[in-house]
PDB file of C-alpha atoms in Angstrom:
ATOM      1  CA  MET A   1       0.017  -0.042   0.013  1.00 96.00           C
ATOM      2  CA  ILE A   2       1.227   3.490  -0.783  1.00 97.00           C
ATOM      3  CA  ILE A   3       0.028   6.531   1.231  1.00 96.00           C
ATOM      4  CA  ILE A   4       0.721   9.826  -0.463  1.00 97.00           C
ATOM      5  CA  ARG A   5       0.130  12.646   1.892  1.00 95.00           C
ATOM      6  CA  ALA A   6       0.580  16.352   1.441  1.00 95.00           C
ATOM      7  CA  ASN A   7       1.092  18.587   4.420  1.00 95.00           C
ATOM      8  CA  HIS A   8       1.443  22.260   3.553  1.00 94.00           C
ATOM      9  CA  ASP A   9      -1.643  24.070   4.788  1.00 92.00           C
ATOM     10  CA  THR A  10      -4.362  23.684   7.402  1.00 89.00           C
ATOM     11  CA  PRO A  11      -6.611  21.161   5.509  1.00 90.00           C
ATOM     12  CA  THR A  12      -3.778  19.041   4.390  1.00 93.00           C
ATOM     13  CA  TYR A  13      -2.484  19.153   7.892  1.00 92.00           C
ATOM     14  CA  TYR A  14      -5.851  17.865   9.188  1.00 92.00           C
ATOM     15  CA  LEU A  15      -5.838  15.008   6.657  1.00 91.00           C
ATOM     16  CA  TYR A  16      -2.152  14.242   7.369  1.00 92.00           C
ATOM     17  CA  GLU A  17      -2.894  13.791  11.125  1.00 89.00           C
ATOM     18  CA  VAL A  18      -5.704  11.346  10.241  1.00 85.00           C
ATOM     19  CA  THR A  19      -3.479   9.162   8.091  1.00 85.00           C
ATOM     20  CA  LYS A  20      -1.271   8.490  11.085  1.00 83.00           C
ATOM     21  CA  GLN A  21      -3.985   6.312  12.660  1.00 82.00           C
ATOM     22  CA  ILE A  22      -4.776   4.578   9.334  1.00 90.00           C
ATOM     23  CA  TYR A  23      -1.108   3.804   8.733  1.00 86.00           C
ATOM     24  CA  LYS A  24      -1.023   1.872  12.032  1.00 86.00           C
ATOM     25  CA  GLU A  25      -4.154   0.020  11.217  1.00 90.00           C
ATOM     26  CA  ALA A  26      -3.027  -1.010   7.743  1.00 93.00           C
ATOM     27  CA  GLU A  27       0.143  -2.521   9.342  1.00 91.00           C
ATOM     28  CA  THR A  28      -2.028  -4.568  11.722  1.00 93.00           C
ATOM     29  CA  TYR A  29      -3.852  -6.006   8.590  1.00 93.00           C
ATOM     30  CA  GLY A  30      -0.396  -7.087   7.223  1.00 92.00           C
ATOM     31  CA  PHE A  31       0.043  -4.291   4.643  1.00 93.00           C
ATOM     32  CA  LYS A  32       3.524  -3.004   3.950  1.00 93.00           C
ATOM     33  CA  VAL A  33       3.034   0.674   3.942  1.00 95.00           C
ATOM     34  CA  ALA A  34       5.254   3.073   1.907  1.00 95.00           C
ATOM     35  CA  ILE A  35       4.688   6.696   2.499  1.00 95.00           C
ATOM     36  CA  LEU A  36       5.279   9.529   0.038  1.00 96.00           C
ATOM     37  CA  GLU A  37       5.348  12.991   1.534  1.00 96.00           C
ATOM     38  CA  GLY A  38       7.148  16.340   1.271  1.00 96.00           C
ATOM     39  CA  LYS A  39       9.266  16.735  -1.771  1.00 96.00           C
ATOM     40  CA  ASP A  40       9.006  12.993  -2.525  1.00 96.00           C
ATOM     41  CA  ILE A  41       5.398  13.677  -3.752  1.00 97.00           C
ATOM     42  CA  ASN A  42       6.237  13.713  -7.498  1.00 97.00           C
ATOM     43  CA  LYS A  43       5.461  11.513 -10.523  1.00 96.00           C
ATOM     44  CA  ASP A  44       8.794   9.902 -10.812  1.00 97.00           C
ATOM     45  CA  ALA A  45       9.094   8.960  -7.135  1.00 97.00           C
ATOM     46  CA  LEU A  46       5.564   7.543  -7.291  1.00 97.00           C
ATOM     47  CA  ARG A  47       6.283   5.406 -10.328  1.00 97.00           C
ATOM     48  CA  LYS A  48       9.424   4.165  -8.669  1.00 96.00           C
ATOM     49  CA  ARG A  49       7.628   3.270  -5.477  1.00 96.00           C
ATOM     50  CA  ILE A  50       4.908   1.471  -7.488  1.00 96.00           C
ATOM     51  CA  LYS A  51       7.569  -0.515  -9.371  1.00 94.00           C
ATOM     52  CA  THR A  52       9.173  -1.614  -6.113  1.00 93.00           C
ATOM     53  CA  HIS A  53       6.052  -2.205  -3.970  1.00 92.00           C
ATOM     54  CA  LYS A  54       3.493  -3.298  -6.498  1.00 94.00           C
ATOM     55  CA  PRO A  55       0.748  -1.819  -4.298  1.00 96.00           C
ATOM     56  CA  LYS A  56      -2.856  -3.037  -4.410  1.00 96.00           C
ATOM     57  CA  LEU A  57      -4.056   0.185  -2.768  1.00 97.00           C
ATOM     58  CA  ILE A  58      -3.064   3.845  -3.214  1.00 98.00           C
ATOM     59  CA  SER A  59      -4.298   6.482  -0.965  1.00 97.00           C
ATOM     60  CA  PHE A  60      -3.899  10.169  -1.746  1.00 97.00           C
ATOM     61  CA  ASN A  61      -4.595  13.032   0.762  1.00 95.00           C
ATOM     62  CA  GLY A  62      -4.107  16.424  -0.613  1.00 95.00           C
ATOM     63  CA  HIS A  63      -5.509  19.063  -3.008  1.00 95.00           C
ATOM     64  CA  GLY A  64      -6.925  18.030  -6.341  1.00 96.00           C
ATOM     65  CA  SER A  65      -8.903  19.228  -9.385  1.00 95.00           C
ATOM     66  CA  ASP A  66     -11.041  17.470 -11.875  1.00 96.00           C
ATOM     67  CA  SER A  67      -8.058  16.112 -13.742  1.00 97.00           C
ATOM     68  CA  SER A  68      -5.104  16.443 -11.265  1.00 97.00           C
ATOM     69  CA  MET A  69      -3.543  15.779  -8.031  1.00 98.00           C
ATOM     70  CA  PHE A  70      -1.285  18.353  -6.458  1.00 97.00           C
ATOM     71  CA  ASP A  71       1.971  18.031  -4.714  1.00 97.00           C
ATOM     72  CA  ASN A  72       3.282  19.626  -1.527  1.00 96.00           C
ATOM     73  CA  ASN A  73       3.807  22.924  -3.392  1.00 94.00           C
ATOM     74  CA  SER A  74       0.315  22.868  -4.865  1.00 92.00           C
ATOM     75  CA  LYS A  75       1.700  22.036  -8.229  1.00 95.00           C
ATOM     76  CA  GLU A  76       0.105  19.305 -10.442  1.00 96.00           C
ATOM     77  CA  PHE A  77       2.063  16.013 -10.338  1.00 97.00           C
ATOM     78  CA  ILE A  78      -0.408  13.565 -11.772  1.00 98.00           C
ATOM     79  CA  ASN A  79      -3.031  14.310 -14.419  1.00 98.00           C
ATOM     80  CA  ASP A  80      -5.186  12.483 -16.858  1.00 98.00           C
ATOM     81  CA  ASN A  81      -2.179  11.781 -19.102  1.00 97.00           C
ATOM     82  CA  SER A  82      -0.271  10.115 -16.333  1.00 97.00           C
ATOM     83  CA  ALA A  83      -3.234   8.239 -14.965  1.00 98.00           C
ATOM     84  CA  ASP A  84      -1.750   4.916 -16.099  1.00 97.00           C
ATOM     85  CA  VAL A  85       0.406   5.000 -12.924  1.00 97.00           C
ATOM     86  CA  PHE A  86      -2.761   3.684 -11.069  1.00 98.00           C
ATOM     87  CA  GLN A  87      -2.917   0.548 -13.271  1.00 97.00           C
ATOM     88  CA  ASP A  88      -3.985  -2.579 -11.372  1.00 97.00           C
ATOM     89  CA  THR A  89      -4.642  -0.733  -8.099  1.00 98.00           C
ATOM     90  CA  ILE A  90      -7.527   0.604  -6.109  1.00 98.00           C
ATOM     91  CA  VAL A  91      -7.114   4.346  -5.482  1.00 98.00           C
ATOM     92  CA  TYR A  92      -8.699   6.444  -2.720  1.00 98.00           C
ATOM     93  CA  ALA A  93      -8.326  10.165  -3.428  1.00 98.00           C
ATOM     94  CA  LEU A  94      -9.317  12.299  -0.452  1.00 96.00           C
ATOM     95  CA  ALA A  95      -9.124  15.371  -2.573  1.00 95.00           C
ATOM     96  CA  CYS A  96     -11.496  17.723  -4.383  1.00 94.00           C
ATOM     97  CA  SER A  97     -12.979  16.720  -7.672  1.00 94.00           C
ATOM     98  CA  CYS A  98     -10.411  14.194  -8.818  1.00 96.00           C
ATOM     99  CA  LEU A  99     -13.004  11.586  -9.588  1.00 97.00           C
ATOM    100  CA  ASN A 100     -14.619  13.573 -12.419  1.00 97.00           C
ATOM    101  CA  SER A 101     -11.908  13.280 -14.981  1.00 98.00           C
ATOM    102  CA  LEU A 102      -8.693  11.770 -13.370  1.00 98.00           C
ATOM    103  CA  GLY A 103     -10.770   8.915 -11.933  1.00 98.00           C
ATOM    104  CA  LYS A 104     -12.255   8.046 -15.339  1.00 98.00           C
ATOM    105  CA  ALA A 105      -8.896   8.288 -17.059  1.00 98.00           C
ATOM    106  CA  ALA A 106      -7.286   6.161 -14.510  1.00 98.00           C
ATOM    107  CA  VAL A 107      -9.914   3.377 -14.969  1.00 98.00           C
ATOM    108  CA  LYS A 108      -9.637   3.640 -18.700  1.00 98.00           C
ATOM    109  CA  LYS A 109      -5.984   2.991 -18.250  1.00 98.00           C
ATOM    110  CA  GLY A 110      -6.353  -0.113 -16.084  1.00 97.00           C
ATOM    111  CA  CYS A 111      -7.073   1.054 -12.526  1.00 98.00           C
ATOM    112  CA  ASN A 112      -9.324  -1.343 -10.722  1.00 98.00           C
ATOM    113  CA  ALA A 113     -11.348   1.235  -9.051  1.00 98.00           C
ATOM    114  CA  PHE A 114     -11.013   4.891  -8.254  1.00 98.00           C
ATOM    115  CA  VAL A 115     -12.781   6.292  -5.224  1.00 98.00           C
ATOM    116  CA  GLY A 116     -13.126   9.957  -4.612  1.00 98.00           C
ATOM    117  CA  TYR A 117     -15.237  13.160  -4.650  1.00 97.00           C
ATOM    118  CA  ARG A 118     -17.083  14.692  -7.391  1.00 95.00           C
ATOM    119  CA  GLY A 119     -16.697  18.300  -6.025  1.00 92.00           C
ATOM    120  CA  ASN A 120     -15.105  20.477  -3.351  1.00 93.00           C
ATOM    121  CA  PHE A 121     -14.298  18.641  -0.135  1.00 95.00           C
ATOM    122  CA  TRP A 122     -15.117  20.914   2.860  1.00 96.00           C
ATOM    123  CA  ILE A 123     -13.642  20.642   6.368  1.00 96.00           C
ATOM    124  CA  ALA A 124     -15.469  22.672   9.023  1.00 96.00           C
ATOM    125  CA  ARG A 125     -13.130  23.584  11.823  1.00 94.00           C
ATOM    126  CA  ASN A 126     -13.015  25.203  15.271  1.00 93.00           C
ATOM    127  CA  HIS A 127     -10.338  27.912  15.493  1.00 84.00           C
ATOM    128  CA  LYS A 128      -9.425  26.815  18.942  1.00 81.00           C
ATOM    129  CA  SER A 129      -8.407  23.252  17.888  1.00 81.00           C
ATOM    130  CA  GLU A 130      -6.259  24.037  14.786  1.00 76.00           C
ATOM    131  CA  CYS A 131      -3.100  22.776  16.460  1.00 78.00           C
ATOM    132  CA  THR A 132      -4.626  19.486  17.250  1.00 82.00           C
ATOM    133  CA  PRO A 133      -6.846  18.314  14.450  1.00 83.00           C
ATOM    134  CA  ILE A 134      -7.761  14.958  16.043  1.00 80.00           C
ATOM    135  CA  ARG A 135      -9.282  16.854  18.968  1.00 86.00           C
ATOM    136  CA  ASP A 136     -11.261  19.264  16.769  1.00 92.00           C
ATOM    137  CA  PHE A 137     -14.862  18.128  17.529  1.00 94.00           C
ATOM    138  CA  VAL A 138     -16.200  20.187  14.553  1.00 95.00           C
ATOM    139  CA  ALA A 139     -13.962  18.414  12.010  1.00 96.00           C
ATOM    140  CA  LYS A 140     -14.137  14.920  13.675  1.00 95.00           C
ATOM    141  CA  PRO A 141     -17.282  13.522  12.011  1.00 97.00           C
ATOM    142  CA  ILE A 142     -16.064  14.748   8.595  1.00 97.00           C
ATOM    143  CA  LEU A 143     -12.613  13.287   8.960  1.00 95.00           C
ATOM    144  CA  ASP A 144     -14.020  10.066  10.333  1.00 96.00           C
ATOM    145  CA  ALA A 145     -16.517   9.560   7.500  1.00 97.00           C
ATOM    146  CA  SER A 146     -13.812  10.139   4.865  1.00 96.00           C
ATOM    147  CA  SER A 147     -11.129   7.997   6.553  1.00 95.00           C
ATOM    148  CA  LEU A 148     -13.741   5.147   7.020  1.00 97.00           C
ATOM    149  CA  VAL A 149     -13.642   4.420   3.342  1.00 97.00           C
ATOM    150  CA  LEU A 150      -9.895   3.676   3.401  1.00 97.00           C
ATOM    151  CA  LYS A 151     -10.130   1.714   6.706  1.00 97.00           C
ATOM    152  CA  GLU A 152     -12.822  -0.504   5.204  1.00 97.00           C
ATOM    153  CA  LEU A 153     -10.738  -1.080   2.012  1.00 97.00           C
ATOM    154  CA  ILE A 154      -7.837  -2.047   4.283  1.00 97.00           C
ATOM    155  CA  ARG A 155     -10.082  -4.415   6.162  1.00 96.00           C
ATOM    156  CA  GLY A 156     -10.835  -6.305   2.892  1.00 96.00           C
ATOM    157  CA  LYS A 157     -14.171  -4.735   2.032  1.00 98.00           C
ATOM    158  CA  SER A 158     -15.134  -4.155  -1.566  1.00 98.00           C
ATOM    159  CA  VAL A 159     -15.266  -0.632  -2.949  1.00 98.00           C
ATOM    160  CA  ASN A 160     -19.037  -0.601  -2.931  1.00 98.00           C
ATOM    161  CA  ASP A 161     -19.203  -1.909   0.711  1.00 98.00           C
ATOM    162  CA  ALA A 162     -16.514   0.697   1.915  1.00 98.00           C
ATOM    163  CA  ILE A 163     -18.553   3.558   0.312  1.00 97.00           C
ATOM    164  CA  THR A 164     -21.769   2.257   1.747  1.00 96.00           C
ATOM    165  CA  LYS A 165     -20.214   1.988   5.227  1.00 97.00           C
ATOM    166  CA  SER A 166     -19.124   5.546   4.935  1.00 97.00           C
ATOM    167  CA  HIS A 167     -22.585   6.697   3.825  1.00 94.00           C
ATOM    168  CA  GLU A 168     -24.163   4.803   6.735  1.00 93.00           C
ATOM    169  CA  PHE A 169     -21.755   6.380   9.170  1.00 96.00           C
ATOM    170  CA  ALA A 170     -22.327   9.908   7.703  1.00 95.00           C
ATOM    171  CA  SER A 171     -26.094   9.481   7.873  1.00 91.00           C
ATOM    172  CA  LYS A 172     -25.983   8.577  11.609  1.00 92.00           C
ATOM    173  CA  GLU A 173     -23.757  11.549  12.304  1.00 95.00           C
ATOM    174  CA  ILE A 174     -25.929  13.878  10.354  1.00 93.00           C
ATOM    175  CA  LEU A 175     -28.998  12.723  12.303  1.00 90.00           C
ATOM    176  CA  LYS A 176     -27.075  13.403  15.591  1.00 93.00           C
ATOM    177  CA  LEU A 177     -25.928  16.828  14.368  1.00 94.00           C
ATOM    178  CA  ILE A 178     -29.515  17.852  13.382  1.00 90.00           C
ATOM    179  CA  TYR A 179     -30.586  17.154  16.961  1.00 90.00           C
ATOM    180  CA  SER A 180     -27.403  18.541  18.552  1.00 94.00           C
ATOM    181  CA  LYS A 181     -27.643  21.615  20.787  1.00 93.00           C
ATOM    182  CA  GLU A 182     -23.991  22.390  20.135  1.00 93.00           C
ATOM    183  CA  PRO A 183     -23.897  25.723  18.234  1.00 92.00           C
ATOM    184  CA  LEU A 184     -21.079  24.707  16.034  1.00 92.00           C
ATOM    185  CA  ALA A 185     -22.901  21.433  14.886  1.00 95.00           C
ATOM    186  CA  ILE A 186     -24.485  23.244  11.959  1.00 93.00           C
ATOM    187  CA  ALA A 187     -21.078  23.860  10.361  1.00 95.00           C
ATOM    188  CA  THR A 188     -20.131  20.182  10.611  1.00 96.00           C
ATOM    189  CA  LEU A 189     -23.624  19.177   9.398  1.00 94.00           C
ATOM    190  CA  HIS A 190     -23.276  21.177   6.116  1.00 93.00           C
ATOM    191  CA  ALA A 191     -19.729  20.142   5.326  1.00 95.00           C
ATOM    192  CA  LEU A 192     -20.388  16.405   6.156  1.00 96.00           C
ATOM    193  CA  SER A 193     -23.571  16.344   4.159  1.00 94.00           C
ATOM    194  CA  ASN A 194     -21.831  17.995   1.162  1.00 93.00           C
ATOM    195  CA  ASN A 195     -18.799  15.657   1.224  1.00 95.00           C
ATOM    196  CA  ASP A 196     -21.114  12.511   1.672  1.00 95.00           C
ATOM    197  CA  SER A 197     -23.091  13.461  -1.300  1.00 92.00           C
ATOM    198  CA  LEU A 198     -19.948  13.755  -3.484  1.00 94.00           C
ATOM    199  CA  LEU A 199     -18.361  10.477  -2.444  1.00 97.00           C
ATOM    200  CA  ASP A 200     -18.493   8.051  -5.455  1.00 98.00           C
ATOM    201  CA  TYR A 201     -16.234   5.835  -7.572  1.00 98.00           C
ATOM    202  CA  GLU A 202     -15.293   4.861 -11.039  1.00 98.00           C
ATOM    203  CA  GLY A 203     -14.500   1.268 -12.048  1.00 98.00           C
ATOM    204  CA  ASN A 204     -15.314  -1.973 -10.429  1.00 98.00           C
ATOM    205  CA  GLY A 205     -17.313  -1.596  -7.353  1.00 98.00           C
ATOM    206  CA  ASP A 206     -16.657  -5.218  -6.446  1.00 98.00           C
ATOM    207  CA  ALA A 207     -12.864  -4.762  -6.327  1.00 98.00           C
ATOM    208  CA  LYS A 208     -11.092  -5.573  -3.197  1.00 97.00           C
ATOM    209  CA  VAL A 209      -7.488  -5.048  -2.206  1.00 94.00           C
ATOM    210  CA  ASN A 210      -6.959  -8.599  -1.124  1.00 84.00           C
ATOM    211  CA  GLU A 211      -7.970 -10.251  -4.417  1.00 74.00           C
TER     212      GLU A 211
ATOM    213  CA  MET B   1     -17.092  23.990 -19.500  1.00 46.00           C
ATOM    214  CA  ASN B   2     -20.026  21.704 -18.819  1.00 55.00           C
ATOM    215  CA  LYS B   3     -22.264  22.846 -15.929  1.00 62.00           C
ATOM    216  CA  ASN B   4     -23.125  20.380 -13.285  1.00 66.00           C
ATOM    217  CA  ALA B   5     -26.737  19.863 -11.993  1.00 62.00           C
ATOM    218  CA  ASN B   6     -26.238  22.202  -9.086  1.00 64.00           C
ATOM    219  CA  GLU B   7     -24.904  25.088 -11.274  1.00 65.00           C
ATOM    220  CA  LEU B   8     -27.905  24.649 -13.472  1.00 62.00           C
ATOM    221  CA  MET B   9     -30.190  24.662 -10.545  1.00 63.00           C
ATOM    222  CA  ILE B  10     -28.667  27.866  -9.156  1.00 61.00           C
ATOM    223  CA  GLU B  11     -28.891  29.364 -12.637  1.00 63.00           C
ATOM    224  CA  LYS B  12     -32.604  28.434 -12.981  1.00 63.00           C
ATOM    225  CA  MET B  13     -33.444  29.842  -9.650  1.00 67.00           C
ATOM    226  CA  ASP B  14     -32.631  33.321  -8.459  1.00 79.00           C
ATOM    227  CA  LEU B  15     -29.027  33.710  -7.457  1.00 85.00           C
ATOM    228  CA  THR B  16     -29.861  36.629  -5.224  1.00 87.00           C
ATOM    229  CA  TYR B  17     -32.162  34.274  -3.252  1.00 88.00           C
ATOM    230  CA  PHE B  18     -29.456  31.657  -2.762  1.00 89.00           C
ATOM    231  CA  LYS B  19     -26.935  34.345  -1.763  1.00 93.00           C
ATOM    232  CA  GLU B  20     -29.287  35.631   1.055  1.00 94.00           C
ATOM    233  CA  LEU B  21     -30.060  32.081   2.074  1.00 93.00           C
ATOM    234  CA  VAL B  22     -26.484  31.023   2.463  1.00 94.00           C
ATOM    235  CA  LYS B  23     -25.405  34.299   4.107  1.00 96.00           C
ATOM    236  CA  ALA B  24     -28.173  33.835   6.698  1.00 95.00           C
ATOM    237  CA  ARG B  25     -27.085  30.207   7.267  1.00 92.00           C
ATOM    238  CA  LEU B  26     -23.485  31.301   7.751  1.00 94.00           C
ATOM    239  CA  ALA B  27     -24.509  34.245  10.021  1.00 95.00           C
ATOM    240  CA  SER B  28     -26.237  31.829  12.276  1.00 92.00           C
ATOM    241  CA  MET B  29     -22.971  29.940  12.948  1.00 93.00           C
ATOM    242  CA  PRO B  30     -20.674  30.986  15.876  1.00 93.00           C
ATOM    243  CA  PRO B  31     -17.751  33.120  14.783  1.00 92.00           C
ATOM    244  CA  GLU B  32     -15.140  30.528  15.903  1.00 92.00           C
ATOM    245  CA  VAL B  33     -15.971  28.328  13.021  1.00 94.00           C
ATOM    246  CA  SER B  34     -13.929  28.275   9.883  1.00 94.00           C
ATOM    247  CA  PHE B  35     -14.005  26.274   6.646  1.00 95.00           C
ATOM    248  CA  SER B  36     -11.321  24.728   4.465  1.00 94.00           C
ATOM    249  CA  ILE B  37     -12.657  24.507   1.006  1.00 92.00           C
ATOM    250  CA  GLY B  38     -10.334  22.259  -1.106  1.00 86.00           C
ATOM    251  CA  ALA B  39      -7.526  24.299  -2.771  1.00 79.00           C
ATOM    252  CA  TYR B  40      -9.402  27.532  -2.353  1.00 88.00           C
ATOM    253  CA  GLY B  41      -8.079  27.807   1.230  1.00 88.00           C
ATOM    254  CA  ASP B  42      -9.356  28.686   4.675  1.00 91.00           C
ATOM    255  CA  PHE B  43     -12.129  31.068   5.462  1.00 95.00           C
ATOM    256  CA  THR B  44     -13.626  32.400   8.627  1.00 94.00           C
ATOM    257  CA  ARG B  45     -17.474  32.577   8.753  1.00 95.00           C
ATOM    258  CA  ASP B  46     -17.309  36.377   8.055  1.00 96.00           C
ATOM    259  CA  GLN B  47     -14.798  35.972   5.132  1.00 96.00           C
ATOM    260  CA  LEU B  48     -17.137  33.385   3.599  1.00 96.00           C
ATOM    261  CA  ILE B  49     -20.168  35.635   3.906  1.00 96.00           C
ATOM    262  CA  GLU B  50     -18.245  38.328   2.108  1.00 97.00           C
ATOM    263  CA  GLU B  51     -17.297  35.866  -0.737  1.00 97.00           C
ATOM    264  CA  VAL B  52     -20.996  34.870  -1.046  1.00 96.00           C
ATOM    265  CA  GLU B  53     -21.982  38.520  -1.207  1.00 95.00           C
ATOM    266  CA  ASN B  54     -19.417  39.251  -3.870  1.00 95.00           C
ATOM    267  CA  GLY B  55     -20.375  36.151  -5.889  1.00 92.00           C
ATOM    268  CA  THR B  56     -16.785  34.834  -6.081  1.00 95.00           C
ATOM    269  CA  LYS B  57     -15.815  31.309  -6.999  1.00 93.00           C
ATOM    270  CA  ILE B  58     -15.637  30.567  -3.350  1.00 94.00           C
ATOM    271  CA  GLY B  59     -18.977  32.193  -2.632  1.00 95.00           C
ATOM    272  CA  LEU B  60     -20.490  30.035  -5.437  1.00 91.00           C
ATOM    273  CA  ALA B  61     -18.834  26.918  -3.921  1.00 91.00           C
ATOM    274  CA  ALA B  62     -20.611  27.818  -0.656  1.00 93.00           C
ATOM    275  CA  ILE B  63     -23.807  28.181  -2.515  1.00 92.00           C
ATOM    276  CA  GLU B  64     -23.342  24.790  -4.171  1.00 88.00           C
ATOM    277  CA  MET B  65     -22.733  23.209  -0.763  1.00 89.00           C
ATOM    278  CA  GLU B  66     -26.166  24.610   0.293  1.00 89.00           C
ATOM    279  CA  VAL B  67     -27.782  23.280  -2.698  1.00 86.00           C
ATOM    280  CA  ASN B  68     -26.319  19.834  -2.027  1.00 84.00           C
ATOM    281  CA  PHE B  69     -27.774  20.111   1.527  1.00 87.00           C
ATOM    282  CA  ILE B  70     -31.235  21.149   0.288  1.00 87.00           C
ATOM    283  CA  LYS B  71     -31.280  18.276  -2.267  1.00 85.00           C
ATOM    284  CA  ARG B  72     -30.519  15.906   0.487  1.00 84.00           C
ATOM    285  CA  MET B  73     -33.262  17.187   2.846  1.00 82.00           C
ATOM    286  CA  PRO B  74     -35.970  14.772   1.662  1.00 85.00           C
ATOM    287  CA  LYS B  75     -33.638  11.824   2.435  1.00 81.00           C
ATOM    288  CA  LEU B  76     -32.814  13.248   5.907  1.00 77.00           C
ATOM    289  CA  LEU B  77     -36.464  13.851   6.701  1.00 77.00           C
ATOM    290  CA  ALA B  78     -37.258  10.273   5.786  1.00 80.00           C
ATOM    291  CA  MET B  79     -34.417   9.069   8.069  1.00 73.00           C
ATOM    292  CA  MET B  80     -35.676  11.276  11.025  1.00 71.00           C
ATOM    293  CA  GLU B  81     -39.143   9.639  10.619  1.00 73.00           C
ATOM    294  CA  LYS B  82     -37.819   6.199  11.080  1.00 69.00           C
TER     295      LYS B  82
END
């Protein structure tokens, strides 16, 4: 498994902190985890790692657009033309919009399944918790719902099942938030509902990483 | 560029209405909340209200989020009735 994780601004820092927990869980499931971060987030380094590790699962946390993933300097490092890099893998792109064009291009070029979002990924935050993202109760349900997809894939679930699990989790959280008396809950509610409605995949929904 | 369903919905309805709706929603949130919107960056509640008012790309992203929420309401109501 390869985890690509940018960390150069507040949202990528939040996602970066979450992958620490996932990394540990992946190892307990027997995955050899290779991490690409900082200046190593580039096309050549990714191709090299893929050649060496032959990963079944690639996770990307960072900024994206319809047709691109961005590196630690917010510069495009993968686009539709280089989407063949994801051949024979399942990809989870926790990034804005990548699914729209990059996901389709990747699947056309042999990616088993590409899971991601069809629009802007929102994180609602509490100013007071910015230094400790995992303690930010405003962001927590958003980060938990998005990381659940990857956790379920690691646990051997199919792409369809992993997404369904995340939708179910998000629905339960949304109901809790609707009834919550916490004044900040409305921010979480809107961001979580938005992200959940954009979560989707291209390719084979029955694909699993352990096949 | 192809327009998505939300953009078409916003276009069909009155953008001014959506602006007022989203600004009111945001204003009802406590000031200590902020949002990261993908690669657009980080915004406080008040900055986001200003973006909506000015009809910027970020403001339109906030309106699109609200449209996503409205479209989801029937499903949410059905869940609440269970």
